[in-house]
XYZ file of C-alpha atoms in Angstrom:
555
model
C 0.000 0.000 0.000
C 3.001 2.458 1.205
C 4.474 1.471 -2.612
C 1.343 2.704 -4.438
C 0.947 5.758 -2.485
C 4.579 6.588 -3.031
C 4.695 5.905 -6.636
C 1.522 7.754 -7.479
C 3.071 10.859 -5.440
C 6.575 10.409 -7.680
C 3.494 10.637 -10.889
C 2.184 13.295 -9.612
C 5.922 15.038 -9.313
C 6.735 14.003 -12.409
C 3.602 15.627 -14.146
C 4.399 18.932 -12.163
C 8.350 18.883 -12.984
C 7.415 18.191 -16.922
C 4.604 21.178 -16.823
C 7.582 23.710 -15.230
C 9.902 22.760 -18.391
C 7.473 22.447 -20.629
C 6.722 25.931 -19.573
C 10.249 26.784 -19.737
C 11.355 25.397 -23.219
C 8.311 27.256 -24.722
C 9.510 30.345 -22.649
C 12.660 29.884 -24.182
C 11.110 29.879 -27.544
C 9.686 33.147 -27.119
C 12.169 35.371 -26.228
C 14.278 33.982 -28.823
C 16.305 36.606 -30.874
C 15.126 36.544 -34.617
C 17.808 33.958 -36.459
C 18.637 33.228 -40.130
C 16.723 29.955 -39.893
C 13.471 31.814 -38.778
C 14.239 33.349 -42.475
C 15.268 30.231 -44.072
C 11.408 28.953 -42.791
C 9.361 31.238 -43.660
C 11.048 31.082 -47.278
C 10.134 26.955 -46.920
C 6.713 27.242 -45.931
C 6.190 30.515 -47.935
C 6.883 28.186 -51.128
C 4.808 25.602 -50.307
C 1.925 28.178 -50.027
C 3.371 29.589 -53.262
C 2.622 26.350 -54.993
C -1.046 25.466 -53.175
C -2.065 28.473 -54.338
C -0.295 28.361 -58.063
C -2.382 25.011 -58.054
C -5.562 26.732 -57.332
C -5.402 29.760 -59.636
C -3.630 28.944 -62.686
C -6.345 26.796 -64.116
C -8.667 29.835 -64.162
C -5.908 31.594 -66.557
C -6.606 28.800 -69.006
C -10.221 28.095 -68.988
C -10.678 30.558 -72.117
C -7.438 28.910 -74.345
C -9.426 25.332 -73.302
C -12.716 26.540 -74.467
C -10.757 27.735 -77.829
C -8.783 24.790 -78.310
C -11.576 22.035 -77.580
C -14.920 23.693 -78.266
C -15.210 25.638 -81.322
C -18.001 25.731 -83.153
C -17.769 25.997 -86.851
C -19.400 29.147 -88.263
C -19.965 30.690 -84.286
C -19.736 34.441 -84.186
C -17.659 34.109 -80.732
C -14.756 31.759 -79.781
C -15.216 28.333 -78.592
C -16.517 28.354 -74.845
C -16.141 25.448 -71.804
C -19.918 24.252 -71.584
C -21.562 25.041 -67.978
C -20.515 21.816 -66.135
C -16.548 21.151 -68.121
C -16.181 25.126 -66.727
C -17.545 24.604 -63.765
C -15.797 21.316 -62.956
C -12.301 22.265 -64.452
C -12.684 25.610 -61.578
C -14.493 23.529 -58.921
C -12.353 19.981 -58.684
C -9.430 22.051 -57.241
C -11.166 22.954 -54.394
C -13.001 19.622 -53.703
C -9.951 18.222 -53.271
C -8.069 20.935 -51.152
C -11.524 20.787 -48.952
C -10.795 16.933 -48.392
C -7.477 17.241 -48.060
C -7.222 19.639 -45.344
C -9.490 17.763 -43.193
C -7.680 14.256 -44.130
C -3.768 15.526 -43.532
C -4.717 18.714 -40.770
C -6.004 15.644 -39.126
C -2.947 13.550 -39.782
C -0.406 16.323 -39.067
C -1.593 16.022 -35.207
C -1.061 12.901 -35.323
C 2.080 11.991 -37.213
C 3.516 15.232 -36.823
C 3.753 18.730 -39.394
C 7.032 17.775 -40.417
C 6.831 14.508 -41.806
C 2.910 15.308 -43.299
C 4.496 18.780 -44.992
C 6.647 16.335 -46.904
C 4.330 13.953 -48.024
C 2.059 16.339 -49.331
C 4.856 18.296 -51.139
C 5.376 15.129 -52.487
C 2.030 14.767 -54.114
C 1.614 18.452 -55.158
C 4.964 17.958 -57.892
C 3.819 14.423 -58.749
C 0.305 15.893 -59.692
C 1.259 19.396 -60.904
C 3.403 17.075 -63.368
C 1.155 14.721 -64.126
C -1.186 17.825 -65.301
C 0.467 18.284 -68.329
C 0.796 15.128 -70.169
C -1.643 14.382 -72.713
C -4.992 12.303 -71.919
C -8.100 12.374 -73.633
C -8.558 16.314 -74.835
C -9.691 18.131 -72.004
C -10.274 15.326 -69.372
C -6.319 15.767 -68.611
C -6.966 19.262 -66.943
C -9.310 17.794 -64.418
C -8.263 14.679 -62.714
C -4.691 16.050 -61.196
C -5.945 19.133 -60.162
C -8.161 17.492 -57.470
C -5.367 15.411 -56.483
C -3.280 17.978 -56.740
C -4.623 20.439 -53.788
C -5.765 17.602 -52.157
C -2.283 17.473 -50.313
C -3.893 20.105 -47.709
C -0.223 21.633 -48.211
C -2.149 24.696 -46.446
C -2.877 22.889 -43.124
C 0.402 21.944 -42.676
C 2.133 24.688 -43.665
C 0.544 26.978 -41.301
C 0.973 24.402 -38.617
C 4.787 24.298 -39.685
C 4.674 28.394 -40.647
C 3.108 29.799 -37.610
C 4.085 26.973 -35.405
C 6.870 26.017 -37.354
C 10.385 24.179 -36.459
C 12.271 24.482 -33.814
C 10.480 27.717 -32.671
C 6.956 26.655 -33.202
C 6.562 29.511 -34.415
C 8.531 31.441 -36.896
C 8.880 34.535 -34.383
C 9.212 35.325 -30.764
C 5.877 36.424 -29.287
C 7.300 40.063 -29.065
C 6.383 40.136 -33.241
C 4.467 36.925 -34.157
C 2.538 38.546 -37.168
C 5.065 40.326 -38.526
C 7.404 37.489 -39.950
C 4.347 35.150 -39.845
C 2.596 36.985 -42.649
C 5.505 37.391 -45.584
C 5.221 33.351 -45.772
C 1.450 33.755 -46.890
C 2.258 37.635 -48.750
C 5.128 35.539 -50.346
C 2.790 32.958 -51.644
C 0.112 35.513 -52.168
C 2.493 37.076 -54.624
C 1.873 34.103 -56.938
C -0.990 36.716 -57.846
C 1.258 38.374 -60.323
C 3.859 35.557 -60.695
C 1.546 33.026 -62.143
C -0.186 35.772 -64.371
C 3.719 36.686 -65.462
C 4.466 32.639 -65.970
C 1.478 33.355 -68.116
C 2.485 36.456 -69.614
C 6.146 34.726 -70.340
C 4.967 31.556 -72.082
C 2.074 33.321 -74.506
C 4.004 35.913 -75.776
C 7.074 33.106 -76.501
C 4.437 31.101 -78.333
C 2.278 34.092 -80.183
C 5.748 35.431 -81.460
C 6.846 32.070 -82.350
C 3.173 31.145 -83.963
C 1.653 34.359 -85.443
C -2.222 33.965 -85.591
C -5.273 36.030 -87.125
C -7.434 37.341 -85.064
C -10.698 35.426 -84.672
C -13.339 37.382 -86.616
C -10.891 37.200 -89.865
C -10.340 33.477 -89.443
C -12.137 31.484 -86.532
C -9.920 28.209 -87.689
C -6.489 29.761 -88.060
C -6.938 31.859 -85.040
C -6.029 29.054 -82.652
C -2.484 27.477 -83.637
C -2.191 23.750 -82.899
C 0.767 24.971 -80.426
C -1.562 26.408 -77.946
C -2.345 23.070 -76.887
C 1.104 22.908 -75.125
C 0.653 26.960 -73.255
C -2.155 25.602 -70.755
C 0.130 22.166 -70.331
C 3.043 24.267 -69.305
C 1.102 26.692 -67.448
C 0.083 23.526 -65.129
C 3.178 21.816 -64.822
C 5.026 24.625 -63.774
C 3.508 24.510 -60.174
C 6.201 21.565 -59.761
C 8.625 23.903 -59.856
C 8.917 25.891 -56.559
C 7.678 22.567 -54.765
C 10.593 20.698 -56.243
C 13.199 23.715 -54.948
C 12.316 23.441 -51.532
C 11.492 19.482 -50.744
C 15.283 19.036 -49.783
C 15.767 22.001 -47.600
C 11.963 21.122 -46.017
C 13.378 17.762 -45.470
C 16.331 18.661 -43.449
C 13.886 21.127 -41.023
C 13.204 18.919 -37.457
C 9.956 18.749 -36.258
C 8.162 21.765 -34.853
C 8.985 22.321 -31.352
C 5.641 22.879 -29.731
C 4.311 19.613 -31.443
C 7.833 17.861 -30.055
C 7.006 19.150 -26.746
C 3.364 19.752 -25.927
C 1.950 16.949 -28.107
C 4.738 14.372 -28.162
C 5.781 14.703 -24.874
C 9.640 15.239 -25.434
C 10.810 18.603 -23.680
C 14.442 16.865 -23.957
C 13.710 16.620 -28.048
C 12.400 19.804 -28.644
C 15.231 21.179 -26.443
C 17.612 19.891 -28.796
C 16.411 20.286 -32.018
C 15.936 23.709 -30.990
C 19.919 23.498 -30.257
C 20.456 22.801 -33.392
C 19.584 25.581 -35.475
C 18.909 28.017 -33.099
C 21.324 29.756 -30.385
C 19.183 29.329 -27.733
C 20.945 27.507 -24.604
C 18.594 24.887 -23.212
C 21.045 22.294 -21.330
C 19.567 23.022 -17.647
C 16.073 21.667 -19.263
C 18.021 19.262 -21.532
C 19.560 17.404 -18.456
C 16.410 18.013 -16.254
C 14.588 15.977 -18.753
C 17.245 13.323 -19.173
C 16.842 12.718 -14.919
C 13.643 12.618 -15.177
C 12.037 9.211 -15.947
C 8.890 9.012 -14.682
C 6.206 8.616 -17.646
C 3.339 11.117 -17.665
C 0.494 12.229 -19.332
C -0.589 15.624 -18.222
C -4.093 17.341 -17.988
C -3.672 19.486 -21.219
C -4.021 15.647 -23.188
C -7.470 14.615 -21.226
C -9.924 16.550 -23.741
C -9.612 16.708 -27.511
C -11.285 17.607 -30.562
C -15.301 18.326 -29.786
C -15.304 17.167 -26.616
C -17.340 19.189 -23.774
C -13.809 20.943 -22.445
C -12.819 21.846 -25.806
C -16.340 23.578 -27.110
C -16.857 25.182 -24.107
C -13.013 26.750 -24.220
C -12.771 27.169 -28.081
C -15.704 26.163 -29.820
C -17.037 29.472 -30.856
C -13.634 30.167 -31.801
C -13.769 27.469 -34.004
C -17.205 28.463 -35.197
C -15.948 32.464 -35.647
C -12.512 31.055 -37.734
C -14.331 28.908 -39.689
C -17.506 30.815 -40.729
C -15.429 34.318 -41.537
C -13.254 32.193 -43.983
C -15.870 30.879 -45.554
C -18.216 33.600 -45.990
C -14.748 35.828 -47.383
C -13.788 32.740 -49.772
C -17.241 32.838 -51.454
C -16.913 36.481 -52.226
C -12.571 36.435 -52.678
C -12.337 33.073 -54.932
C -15.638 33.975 -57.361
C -13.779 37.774 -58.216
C -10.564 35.914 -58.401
C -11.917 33.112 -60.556
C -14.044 35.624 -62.935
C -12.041 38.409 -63.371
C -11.734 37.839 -67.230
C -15.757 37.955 -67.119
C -16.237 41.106 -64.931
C -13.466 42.817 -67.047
C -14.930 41.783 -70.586
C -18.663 42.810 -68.822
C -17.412 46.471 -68.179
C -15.129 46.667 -71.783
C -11.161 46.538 -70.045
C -11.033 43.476 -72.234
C -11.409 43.774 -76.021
C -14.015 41.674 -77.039
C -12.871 37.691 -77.409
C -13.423 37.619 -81.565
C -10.751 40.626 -81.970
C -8.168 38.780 -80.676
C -6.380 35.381 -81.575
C -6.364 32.658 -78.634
C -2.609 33.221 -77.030
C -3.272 37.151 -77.586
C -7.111 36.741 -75.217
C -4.982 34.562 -72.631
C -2.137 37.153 -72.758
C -4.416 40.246 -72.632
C -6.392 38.436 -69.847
C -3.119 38.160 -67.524
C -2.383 41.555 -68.106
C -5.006 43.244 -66.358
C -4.717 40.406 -63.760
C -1.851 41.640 -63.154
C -2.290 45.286 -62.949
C -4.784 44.615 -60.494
C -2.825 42.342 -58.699
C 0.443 45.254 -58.300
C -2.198 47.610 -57.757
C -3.534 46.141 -54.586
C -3.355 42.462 -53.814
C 0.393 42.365 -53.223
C 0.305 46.078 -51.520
C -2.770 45.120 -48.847
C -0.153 41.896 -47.958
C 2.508 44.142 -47.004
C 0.528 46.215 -45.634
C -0.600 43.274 -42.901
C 2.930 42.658 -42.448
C 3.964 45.819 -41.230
C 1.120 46.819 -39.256
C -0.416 43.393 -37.851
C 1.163 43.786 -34.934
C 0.495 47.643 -33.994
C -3.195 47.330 -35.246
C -4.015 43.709 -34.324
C -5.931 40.848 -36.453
C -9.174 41.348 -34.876
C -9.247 44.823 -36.287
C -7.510 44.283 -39.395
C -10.153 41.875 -40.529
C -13.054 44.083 -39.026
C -11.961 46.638 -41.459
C -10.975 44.672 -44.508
C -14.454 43.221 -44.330
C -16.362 46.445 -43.914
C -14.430 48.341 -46.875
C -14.768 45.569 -49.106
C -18.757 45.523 -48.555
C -18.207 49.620 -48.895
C -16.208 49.302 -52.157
C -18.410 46.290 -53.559
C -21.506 48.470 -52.787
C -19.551 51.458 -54.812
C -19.066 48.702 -57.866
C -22.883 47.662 -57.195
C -24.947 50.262 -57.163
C -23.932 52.510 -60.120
C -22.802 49.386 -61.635
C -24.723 50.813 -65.399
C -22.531 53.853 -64.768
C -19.310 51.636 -64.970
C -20.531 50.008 -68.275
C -20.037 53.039 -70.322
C -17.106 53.679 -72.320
C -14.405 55.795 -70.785
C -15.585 54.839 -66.917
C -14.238 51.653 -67.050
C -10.885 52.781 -65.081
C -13.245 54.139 -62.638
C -14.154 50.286 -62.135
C -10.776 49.117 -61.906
C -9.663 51.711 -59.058
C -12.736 50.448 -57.207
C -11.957 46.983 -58.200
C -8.686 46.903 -57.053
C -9.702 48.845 -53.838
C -11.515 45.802 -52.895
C -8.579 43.775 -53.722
C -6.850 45.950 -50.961
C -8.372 45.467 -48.548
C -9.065 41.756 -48.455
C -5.395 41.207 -48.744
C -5.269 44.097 -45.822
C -7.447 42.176 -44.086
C -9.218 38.593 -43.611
C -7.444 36.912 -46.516
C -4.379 37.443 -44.205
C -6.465 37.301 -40.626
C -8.455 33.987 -41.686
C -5.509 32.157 -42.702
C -3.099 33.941 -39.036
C -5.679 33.689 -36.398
C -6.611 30.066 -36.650
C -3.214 28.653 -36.201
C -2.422 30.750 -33.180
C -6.182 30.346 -30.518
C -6.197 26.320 -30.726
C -4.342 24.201 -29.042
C -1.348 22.255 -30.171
C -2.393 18.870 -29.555
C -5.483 20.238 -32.869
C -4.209 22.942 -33.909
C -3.517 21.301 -37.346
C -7.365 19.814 -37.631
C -8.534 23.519 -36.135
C -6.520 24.902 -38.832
C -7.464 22.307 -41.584
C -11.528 22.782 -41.044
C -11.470 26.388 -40.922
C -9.711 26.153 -43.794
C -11.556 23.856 -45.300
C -14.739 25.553 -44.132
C -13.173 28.634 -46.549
C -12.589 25.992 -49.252
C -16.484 24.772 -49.196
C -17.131 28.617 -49.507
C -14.611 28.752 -52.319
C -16.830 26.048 -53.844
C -20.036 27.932 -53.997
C -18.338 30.901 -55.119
C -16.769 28.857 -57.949
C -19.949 27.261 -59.401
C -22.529 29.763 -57.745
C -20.883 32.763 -59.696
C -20.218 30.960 -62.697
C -23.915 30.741 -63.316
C -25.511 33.904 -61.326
C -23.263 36.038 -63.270
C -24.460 35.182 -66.472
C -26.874 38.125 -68.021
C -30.383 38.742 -67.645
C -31.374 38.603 -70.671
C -30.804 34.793 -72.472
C -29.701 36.090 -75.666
C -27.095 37.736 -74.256
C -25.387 34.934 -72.062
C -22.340 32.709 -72.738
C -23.331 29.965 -75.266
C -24.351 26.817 -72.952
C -25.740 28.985 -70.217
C -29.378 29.588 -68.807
C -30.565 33.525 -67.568
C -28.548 34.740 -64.199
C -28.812 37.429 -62.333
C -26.073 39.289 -63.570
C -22.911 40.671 -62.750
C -24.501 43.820 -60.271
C -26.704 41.955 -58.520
C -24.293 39.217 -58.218
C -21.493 42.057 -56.427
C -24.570 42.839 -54.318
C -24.293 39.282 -53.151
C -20.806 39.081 -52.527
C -21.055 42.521 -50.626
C -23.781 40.886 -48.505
C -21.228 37.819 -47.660
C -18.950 40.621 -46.924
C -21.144 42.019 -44.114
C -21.497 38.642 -42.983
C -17.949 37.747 -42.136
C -17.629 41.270 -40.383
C -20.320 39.957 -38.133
C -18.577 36.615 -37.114
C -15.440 38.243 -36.474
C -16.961 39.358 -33.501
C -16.450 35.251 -32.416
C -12.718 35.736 -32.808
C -10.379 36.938 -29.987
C -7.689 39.126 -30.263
C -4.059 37.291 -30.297
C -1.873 40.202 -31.157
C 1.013 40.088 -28.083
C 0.268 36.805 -26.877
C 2.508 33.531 -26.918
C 0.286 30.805 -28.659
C 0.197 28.605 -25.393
C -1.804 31.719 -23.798
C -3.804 32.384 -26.389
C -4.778 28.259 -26.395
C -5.129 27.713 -22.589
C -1.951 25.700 -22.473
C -0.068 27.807 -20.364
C -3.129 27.524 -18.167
C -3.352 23.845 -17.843
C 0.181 23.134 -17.405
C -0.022 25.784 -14.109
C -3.599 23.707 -12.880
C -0.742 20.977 -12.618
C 1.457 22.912 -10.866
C -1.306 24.145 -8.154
C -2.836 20.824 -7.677
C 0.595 19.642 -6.825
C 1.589 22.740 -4.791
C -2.010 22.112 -3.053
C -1.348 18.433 -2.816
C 2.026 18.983 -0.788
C 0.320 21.487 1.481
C -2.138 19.024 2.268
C -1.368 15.278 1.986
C -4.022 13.927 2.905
């Protein structure tokens, strides 16, 4: 009996020595001095958001050379067109399979670990980025990798790895977590103009190589049999920056906190810390080598959905989850349709004037302006003032001016239509580019992988994400049809009546006003290490208490 008693009270020391250096190995991490390998990581994850996102996008630059190349209609007034459901599945697969994939490996990256999940899905993402370029059977070849593709969830786990990343946990010390945190996503939110310029590069190679009529003077010769291999290239080339960093992303460790919190090695994470970082941990190192007593603490006894965990974070889940989706709707259909709303208001000659590499080239270009204009200036922006302004108000105000500047698009929408006030439009237009890169396209993407714990933070992560996904989803088929004209005569060939393009902003600036409402369900983690902002910190002190409580009273 004397045994038992004495070797629960050695557990019960045990579980209060490994909460004080769990607490002081993630102490350790915070006050560490920014290092080149905090650099060298964001650069690592930054890439493999670089080529998620190249994934997701750079389909939707090539929808009009596939509808050209594999549709034309002999003796049609316009260009060949993708029917309703090839266009709709060729923009919506990618984001099926991102949606499942981010549950599947944000649920396997708590388990197995960020590190060794990054590299799997890095893995797929080149293997199917190449595999989207070989030929198949015409235009089936452009569907069946892309799902596979984004399915990798390389998202997920590169925010887990990113904002918790290796050895730090986080790429930053809490003193300026959003700072350095944001350039990985800015840097792979620059594919905005890079993948419109990998465009830009490989049209203008091929339509000086392969000169080509316009359409209206011949519909045949206006489409060279060489543009068959632009949208191939245009695909593969997301293998590219995913192939660059799988041997660096191979050599990082394991993220700390995960090391630590989730698999229970203080004496790991203290070294692997030690290994790239100058941060001396030996006191905790040789604590944890004394110490042999096996433990589970408290912070492991709830998990995902259980009563603890919704009552702690579970309208934090609900707020992270719901703004992402609501701002994906309205962010993915203007991202996706772009060409449309630009040919709608006249930016874009009309499709028959122009050849098929000319329409793809002309098409990137005013991407691209847009893009310069505010995209990649509102991610900057986040980066240098995320920290002095906070997320919580950074995405209260992206959200509200892009309802303002939508409404502005909306309202006098007939007004834009006319020719001459088109750049009128595009100021607006890129206005509410802005500020949804200054704002919850950042914030959505931040937040989540900073309030949830470590043991989920990956699966938090993954279903907000994939919460943002399903809302890319209904953007991505729901605009493709609502934003079709009024009047039948006057919509795409294949297409029923919509409700056109102004009442379809109206729409997205209503989804707008929604996600400013459920960031109200989102705390504030500007200042605070990511064990505070979780409860960690919290439970690993209960431990400390009960066994400070225990040893004033044994009995």
């Amino acid at each position: 009996m004397g045994t038992s008693m004495e070797g629960r009270e050695n557990q019960k020391q045990g579980e209060a020595t490994m909460a004080n250096q769990h607490l002081e190995v993630l102490n350790a991490l915070d006050v560490a001095k920014i290092q080149w390998y905090h650099f060298t990581t964001i650069v690592i994850a930054g890439m493999g958001f670089f080529t998620d996102a190249y994934d997701l996008f750079c389909i939707s630059m090539v929808t009009k050379l596939l509808g050209r190349i594999y549709y034309h209609e002999n003796g049609s007034p316009t260009p060949g067109t993708l029917p309703p459901n090839v266009s709709s599945a060729v923009n919506g697969v990618a984001f099926c399979g991102t949606l499942t994939g981010q549950l599947f490996f944000g649920w396997l990256g708590d388990k197995l670990g960020r590190s060794k999940v990054y590299c799997v899905t890095l893995s797929l993402m080149i293997v199917c980025a190449l595999g989207s370029g070989p030929p198949l059977a015409k235009h089936q070849q452009a569907l069946w990798p892309r799902s596979v593709s984004s399915a990798s969830g390389s998202a997920s786990a590169s925010a887990a790895i990113t904002l918790s990343p290796p050895p730090s946990c986080r790429s930053t010390p809490t003193r300026r977590p959003g700072a350095p945190s944001s350039p990985p996503f800015s840097r792979c939110r620059d594919r905005y103009p890079r993948r419109r310029i990998v465009t830009i590069i490989v049209t203008t190679a091929f339509n000086n190589r392969f000169d080509a009529p316009p359409y209206d003077i011949d519909p045949v010769g206006s489409t060279v049999p060489q543009a068959d291999y632009v949208w191939r290239i245009i695909l593969m080339f997301g293998a590219v920056p995913a192939a660059m960093t799988f041997y660096w992303r191979m050599k990082m460790p394991e993220t700390a906190r995960y090391t630590a919190l989730v698999a229970q090695n203080a004496e790991r994470a203290a070294q692997d810390m030690a290994k790239v970082l100058q941060v001396d941990l030996e006191d905790e190192t040789e604590k944890e080598k004394t110490n042999e007593v096996a433990i589970k603490s408290d912070s492991e006894q709830y998990g995902l959905f259980s009563r603890k965990f919704l009552r702690r974070h579970g309208l934090h889940l609900l707020g992270t989850s719901m703004t992402w989706f609501v701002f994906d709707i309205a962010f993915y259909s203007q991202n996706l349709f772009q060409k449309d709303i630009f040919s709608a208001v006249g930016w874009i000659p009309k499709a028959a004037t122009m050849n098929a590499l000319e329409e793809l080239f002309k098409i990137s270009r005013s991407q691209i302006l847009i893009a310069l204009c505010g995209t990649v200036p509102g991610y900057w922006f986040t980066v240098a003032f995320i920290d002095i302004i906070g997320r919580f108000w950074i995405q209260i105000s992206g959200f509200f001016f892009m309802t303002a500047f939508m409404l502005g698009l909306a309202i006098p929408y007939h007004y834009w239509t006319i020719p001459g006030h088109h750049i009128g439009f595009v100021v607006l237009y890129g206005f509410t580019f802005f500020f949804a890169n200054f704002g919850p396209n950042s914030t959505t993407f931040i937040v989540p992988a900073e309030i949830f714990p470590a043991r989920v933070r990956a699966r938090c992560h993954g279903i907000s994400a994939a919460a943002g996904k399903a809302g890319a989803i209904v953007g991505s088929f729901g605009f493709l049809y609502a934003a079709q004209n009024q009047d039948k005569a006057k919509t795409d060939y294949g297409y029923r009546a919509g409700i056109g393009v102004r009442n379809s902003l109206f729409v997205l600036a209503a989804c707008n006003l929604l996600g400013l409402l459920f960031t109200f369900l989102v705390p504030e983690s500007k200042g605070r290490s990511l064990e505070e902002m979780s409860g960690e910190n919290e439970e690993l002190q209960e431990i400390e208490c009960a066994e400070a409580n225990r040893t004033l009273d044994p009995v």
